[in-house]
Amino acid sequence: MKNVIYQIYPRSFADANGDGVGDLRGIIGKLDYLKALGVDTIWLSPIFCSPMVDNGYDISDYRGVDPLFGNLEDLEELIACAKERGIGVLLDLVLNHTSNAHPWFKQALSDPTSKYRDYYIFRKGTDNSPPNNWRSNFGDSAWELDAGTGEYYLHVFAKEQPDLNWENPVLREELYSMIRWWLEKGVAGFRIDAISFIKKDLSFVSLPPDAPDGLADAQAHWVVYPGIEVFLAEMRNKAFAPYNAYTVAEATGVPHERLAEFIGENGYFSAVFDFSYTDIDLANGNWHSLRPIPKAALRDAIFNSQLAVSAAGHGAVYFENHDQNRSPNKYLAPNEICYESVTMLGALYFFLQGTAFIYQGQELGITNYPWQSLEQFNDVATVDQYQRALALGLSEQEALAIVSQRSRDNARIPMLWDYGKNSGFSDGSPWLPVHPDYPTLCAAAQDGIPHTILQFYRDMSALRHGDLAKLFFDGSFAPAYQEQEGIFAYRRALDSKTVLVVCNFQNNDASLELPPSSVLIGNKRSGLEDLSGRTTLAPFEVLVLLEKE
Ligand code: GLC
C-alpha cells in the first residue's frame, strides 16, 4: 500500500559534484530529508543514458545510468540506502520511443536491412513530403526524413525521439526483458511514460488541417488507439505481474468508463494519472491558449475524476509534476498565494483515495519562476509552444507571457535547500536559474518551524501513514457541501470511521454546519480541537476532521 510518493527530477534536486546538474549522489545526501517528510516511495524521472534533448525522456541506453547523474553503482547505493529508510524507488520507463542516439535507431538508419529497422516506424512519403500531415505533440510534423532511404520515421514527440514499433514482437520482448532486469535489481516499480501512444492507427490517413501550418492533431489516431489493450495486457503478464511491481502510468486519454480495465482488479497498471483536473486550464490542449478556471468546474473535475477512479481501483492523485507549472500559480490568483491558500491546495488533493504524489519543491510552496526572456528556458516543448504562439499571430511579448505561465521549466528550476549559494542546490552554475524568493521558500527557512508549508506537508504525510492509512488509501469517497459555493469538501470512510476534509477555497469567510468532530489537521486550527454546529472558516482555511462515531 503506497500512501505518499515523492517525485524527484534528478537534474534539479541536488548536485553533489558541482557541475550545475543534480545527480544520484545528491539524492543520496537528501534521503533523510525525504524520510522526515514521511514519504514511502520516490519516483526518479529518467536517469538513463541520454543526449538530453528532452532531459532524459530520450533514452539511448535503457540499462545504463547517464554519467551526468553518476553510474550504476550510485543507483544501486541509492536503492539500498533508501531501502534502509523504508523508502522504495520507482524508475521512469519510457517505452513509446527511444532517443535517435539509441544503438537500435542508429542501426535502423545505417543498415535498413537490419532487424532494427522494424523496431521503429518507417513509411514512404508522398510527392517529397511526409506520409501524412499529423502534428507531433511538440508542434512540428510527426515525420522526419531518413535521407539515406528517402523514407520517413514517426515521432509523436521531438524528432530526436523516434517512436518504437510495438507491432514487432521481438522489440516487445526486448523491452520486457529490460523491465525484468531492473526489477531484479530491486526497484519497487515504475512510472510509465506516455504509454497511451504505443498503438497507432496504421492507415496513417491524412486529416483535415486544423491550423495554417497544414498539419492536424492526430490524438484520435494514436492515443489509447484500439488494440493497445493487447500490448498492455502482455506487458503486465510478462514484465510486471511476476514481480508484483507497482506501476503508475502516464496514460493520457483513458476515458473514465475504461478505468476499470486499466486499474481494476486485473488492470494493466496499479494506478494511472488523470489529467482532467490538472490540464483544465488548457483551452485546446496547448499552452498558448490558456483559459481561466472557474471554481465550480475545477471542483467538478477533481470530484468526477475521483468518483470514476475510486470506483475502478486506486488513484494517483497529484497537482504537480515535471510537466506542469506550479499549482499555486495555476489555481490561485497572484494576490491569493499565501501559507493558508497553498496548504489548503495541498490538503484538497492529499486525502483523496489512492496514493498522494508530491512533486519536489511543492512541499515548500515553490511558485513559478519570474521568466524575462526566451533564452532562459531549456525545455524543448516551451520553445515549440512559443513558436506556435508567434505563428498564430501573438506578439513576442504575449507569447513569452503565455509560455512563462505554463512552461515545464517552472517545475524544473533547482530545488531550494538553504540560504547559501544557489540555495544549496549546487556549487557550480545551475542549468536553470534559482528562484529569487529562495530566502523565504527554501527548506532551511521552514524546517522545524510550525505554521510553514513544509511542516504542513510533514503533518499530512504522517496522517496518511498513521492509524487512518487504510482509510485514506482504500476508503470510500463522497463529495460534501456541494451546494455551498467556494467550498471543496469530501468525506472518506472505512469501517466505522469517517474523515471530512473541508476547504474554504476563497478569499473570504464561510459559515458551515459541521458534524461533531475533532480536528486532525488544519491550517488555522489544529491539535484535536473539537468542533460542532455552525462554524466560521477563515479565508482559505482547511480542516481535516474526524467525525465522532
Ligand atoms: C511524457 C513526459 C514528458 C516527456 C514526454 C515525452 O509526457 O512526462 O516530460 O516530454 O513524455 O517522453
PDB file of N, CA, C and O in Angstrom, residues 361-391:
ATOM      1  N   GLY A 361       9.668  20.260  -4.218  1.00  0.00           N
ATOM      2  CA  GLY A 361       9.507  21.704  -4.045  1.00  0.00           C
ATOM      3  C   GLY A 361       8.078  22.126  -3.781  1.00  0.00           C
ATOM      4  O   GLY A 361       7.836  23.222  -3.267  1.00  0.00           O
ATOM      5  N   GLN A 362       7.136  21.238  -4.131  1.00  0.00           N
ATOM      6  CA  GLN A 362       5.734  21.549  -3.851  1.00  0.00           C
ATOM      7  C   GLN A 362       5.527  21.677  -2.343  1.00  0.00           C
ATOM      8  O   GLN A 362       4.746  22.514  -1.879  1.00  0.00           O
ATOM      9  N   GLU A 363       6.260  20.848  -1.583  1.00  0.00           N
ATOM     10  CA  GLU A 363       6.139  20.861  -0.118  1.00  0.00           C
ATOM     11  C   GLU A 363       6.745  22.124   0.491  1.00  0.00           C
ATOM     12  O   GLU A 363       6.638  22.335   1.698  1.00  0.00           O
ATOM     13  N   LEU A 364       7.409  22.937  -0.356  1.00  0.00           N
ATOM     14  CA  LEU A 364       7.938  24.217   0.132  1.00  0.00           C
ATOM     15  C   LEU A 364       7.076  25.379  -0.366  1.00  0.00           C
ATOM     16  O   LEU A 364       7.290  26.522   0.014  1.00  0.00           O
ATOM     17  N   GLY A 365       6.152  25.073  -1.258  1.00  0.00           N
ATOM     18  CA  GLY A 365       5.314  26.134  -1.834  1.00  0.00           C
ATOM     19  C   GLY A 365       6.042  26.922  -2.913  1.00  0.00           C
ATOM     20  O   GLY A 365       5.734  28.094  -3.149  1.00  0.00           O
ATOM     21  N   ILE A 366       6.972  26.273  -3.610  1.00  0.00           N
ATOM     22  CA  ILE A 366       7.695  26.981  -4.691  1.00  0.00           C
ATOM     23  C   ILE A 366       6.691  27.397  -5.771  1.00  0.00           C
ATOM     24  O   ILE A 366       5.815  26.622  -6.151  1.00  0.00           O
ATOM     25  N   THR A 367       6.860  28.631  -6.229  1.00  0.00           N
ATOM     26  CA  THR A 367       5.955  29.163  -7.253  1.00  0.00           C
ATOM     27  C   THR A 367       6.679  29.221  -8.604  1.00  0.00           C
ATOM     28  O   THR A 367       7.878  28.938  -8.684  1.00  0.00           O
ATOM     29  N   ASN A 368       5.960  29.612  -9.645  1.00  0.00           N
ATOM     30  CA  ASN A 368       6.571  29.767 -10.965  1.00  0.00           C
ATOM     31  C   ASN A 368       7.757  30.728 -10.896  1.00  0.00           C
ATOM     32  O   ASN A 368       7.801  31.613 -10.035  1.00  0.00           O
ATOM     33  N   TYR A 369       8.672  30.570 -11.821  1.00  0.00           N
ATOM     34  CA  TYR A 369       9.843  31.453 -11.891  1.00  0.00           C
ATOM     35  C   TYR A 369       9.465  32.727 -12.664  1.00  0.00           C
ATOM     36  O   TYR A 369       8.718  32.667 -13.638  1.00  0.00           O
ATOM     37  N   PRO A 370       9.987  33.889 -12.245  1.00  0.00           N
ATOM     38  CA  PRO A 370       9.674  35.121 -12.997  1.00  0.00           C
ATOM     39  C   PRO A 370      10.533  35.254 -14.268  1.00  0.00           C
ATOM     40  O   PRO A 370      11.526  35.977 -14.294  1.00  0.00           O
ATOM     41  N   TRP A 371      10.182  34.524 -15.316  1.00  0.00           N
ATOM     42  CA  TRP A 371      10.968  34.500 -16.567  1.00  0.00           C
ATOM     43  C   TRP A 371      10.982  35.869 -17.221  1.00  0.00           C
ATOM     44  O   TRP A 371       9.964  36.571 -17.226  1.00  0.00           O
ATOM     45  N   GLN A 372      12.110  36.211 -17.834  1.00  0.00           N
ATOM     46  CA  GLN A 372      12.193  37.500 -18.523  1.00  0.00           C
ATOM     47  C   GLN A 372      12.493  37.395 -20.012  1.00  0.00           C
ATOM     48  O   GLN A 372      12.243  38.324 -20.760  1.00  0.00           O
ATOM     49  N   SER A 373      13.073  36.261 -20.434  1.00  0.00           N
ATOM     50  CA  SER A 373      13.345  36.134 -21.874  1.00  0.00           C
ATOM     51  C   SER A 373      13.320  34.657 -22.264  1.00  0.00           C
ATOM     52  O   SER A 373      13.503  33.769 -21.416  1.00  0.00           O
ATOM     53  N   LEU A 374      13.128  34.418 -23.554  1.00  0.00           N
ATOM     54  CA  LEU A 374      13.038  33.045 -24.048  1.00  0.00           C
ATOM     55  C   LEU A 374      14.352  32.293 -23.840  1.00  0.00           C
ATOM     56  O   LEU A 374      14.353  31.084 -23.606  1.00  0.00           O
ATOM     57  N   GLU A 375      15.454  33.035 -23.869  1.00  0.00           N
ATOM     58  CA  GLU A 375      16.781  32.403 -23.734  1.00  0.00           C
ATOM     59  C   GLU A 375      16.951  31.706 -22.385  1.00  0.00           C
ATOM     60  O   GLU A 375      17.789  30.832 -22.228  1.00  0.00           O
ATOM     61  N   GLN A 376      16.169  32.102 -21.412  1.00  0.00           N
ATOM     62  CA  GLN A 376      16.330  31.484 -20.085  1.00  0.00           C
ATOM     63  C   GLN A 376      15.791  30.060 -20.033  1.00  0.00           C
ATOM     64  O   GLN A 376      16.115  29.317 -19.130  1.00  0.00           O
ATOM     65  N   PHE A 377      14.937  29.705 -21.001  1.00  0.00           N
ATOM     66  CA  PHE A 377      14.312  28.369 -20.945  1.00  0.00           C
ATOM     67  C   PHE A 377      15.219  27.302 -21.546  1.00  0.00           C
ATOM     68  O   PHE A 377      15.998  27.571 -22.452  1.00  0.00           O
ATOM     69  N   ASN A 378      15.037  26.086 -21.064  1.00  0.00           N
ATOM     70  CA  ASN A 378      15.760  24.938 -21.602  1.00  0.00           C
ATOM     71  C   ASN A 378      14.798  23.989 -22.317  1.00  0.00           C
ATOM     72  O   ASN A 378      15.149  23.321 -23.270  1.00  0.00           O
ATOM     73  N   ASP A 379      13.562  23.919 -21.867  1.00  0.00           N
ATOM     74  CA  ASP A 379      12.599  22.902 -22.301  1.00  0.00           C
ATOM     75  C   ASP A 379      12.250  22.981 -23.788  1.00  0.00           C
ATOM     76  O   ASP A 379      11.812  24.018 -24.281  1.00  0.00           O
ATOM     77  N   VAL A 380      12.415  21.862 -24.469  1.00  0.00           N
ATOM     78  CA  VAL A 380      12.143  21.776 -25.902  1.00  0.00           C
ATOM     79  C   VAL A 380      10.674  22.136 -26.211  1.00  0.00           C
ATOM     80  O   VAL A 380      10.377  22.820 -27.197  1.00  0.00           O
ATOM     81  N   ALA A 381       9.762  21.712 -25.343  1.00  0.00           N
ATOM     82  CA  ALA A 381       8.340  21.983 -25.605  1.00  0.00           C
ATOM     83  C   ALA A 381       8.026  23.468 -25.422  1.00  0.00           C
ATOM     84  O   ALA A 381       7.161  24.015 -26.118  1.00  0.00           O
ATOM     85  N   THR A 382       8.729  24.130 -24.522  1.00  0.00           N
ATOM     86  CA  THR A 382       8.478  25.555 -24.306  1.00  0.00           C
ATOM     87  C   THR A 382       8.819  26.341 -25.576  1.00  0.00           C
ATOM     88  O   THR A 382       8.075  27.220 -26.011  1.00  0.00           O
ATOM     89  N   VAL A 383       9.954  25.985 -26.160  1.00  0.00           N
ATOM     90  CA  VAL A 383      10.377  26.695 -27.365  1.00  0.00           C
ATOM     91  C   VAL A 383       9.371  26.447 -28.493  1.00  0.00           C
ATOM     92  O   VAL A 383       8.958  27.377 -29.205  1.00  0.00           O
ATOM     93  N   ASP A 384       8.911  25.198 -28.630  1.00  0.00           N
ATOM     94  CA  ASP A 384       7.909  24.874 -29.649  1.00  0.00           C
ATOM     95  C   ASP A 384       6.620  25.663 -29.454  1.00  0.00           C
ATOM     96  O   ASP A 384       6.053  26.210 -30.396  1.00  0.00           O
ATOM     97  N   GLN A 385       6.168  25.681 -28.212  1.00  0.00           N
ATOM     98  CA  GLN A 385       4.900  26.381 -27.936  1.00  0.00           C
ATOM     99  C   GLN A 385       5.050  27.872 -28.216  1.00  0.00           C
ATOM    100  O   GLN A 385       4.116  28.517 -28.699  1.00  0.00           O
ATOM    101  N   TYR A 386       6.206  28.419 -27.933  1.00  0.00           N
ATOM    102  CA  TYR A 386       6.458  29.839 -28.202  1.00  0.00           C
ATOM    103  C   TYR A 386       6.366  30.102 -29.712  1.00  0.00           C
ATOM    104  O   TYR A 386       5.692  31.025 -30.153  1.00  0.00           O
ATOM    105  N   GLN A 387       7.013  29.237 -30.495  1.00  0.00           N
ATOM    106  CA  GLN A 387       6.993  29.416 -31.956  1.00  0.00           C
ATOM    107  C   GLN A 387       5.564  29.305 -32.487  1.00  0.00           C
ATOM    108  O   GLN A 387       5.146  30.065 -33.355  1.00  0.00           O
ATOM    109  N   ARG A 388       4.816  28.347 -31.952  1.00  0.00           N
ATOM    110  CA  ARG A 388       3.439  28.176 -32.429  1.00  0.00           C
ATOM    111  C   ARG A 388       2.588  29.376 -32.061  1.00  0.00           C
ATOM    112  O   ARG A 388       1.721  29.795 -32.820  1.00  0.00           O
ATOM    113  N   ALA A 389       2.849  29.949 -30.884  1.00  0.00           N
ATOM    114  CA  ALA A 389       2.094  31.125 -30.475  1.00  0.00           C
ATOM    115  C   ALA A 389       2.378  32.278 -31.435  1.00  0.00           C
ATOM    116  O   ALA A 389       1.461  32.977 -31.881  1.00  0.00           O
ATOM    117  N   LEU A 390       3.656  32.446 -31.824  1.00  0.00           N
ATOM    118  CA  LEU A 390       4.002  33.512 -32.781  1.00  0.00           C
ATOM    119  C   LEU A 390       3.315  33.251 -34.123  1.00  0.00           C
ATOM    120  O   LEU A 390       2.742  34.156 -34.732  1.00  0.00           O
ATOM    121  N   ALA A 391       3.331  31.985 -34.553  1.00  0.00           N
ATOM    122  CA  ALA A 391       2.719  31.644 -35.840  1.00  0.00           C
ATOM    123  C   ALA A 391       1.221  31.943 -35.834  1.00  0.00           C
ATOM    124  O   ALA A 391       0.626  32.220 -36.874  1.00  0.00           O
TER     125      ALA A 391
END
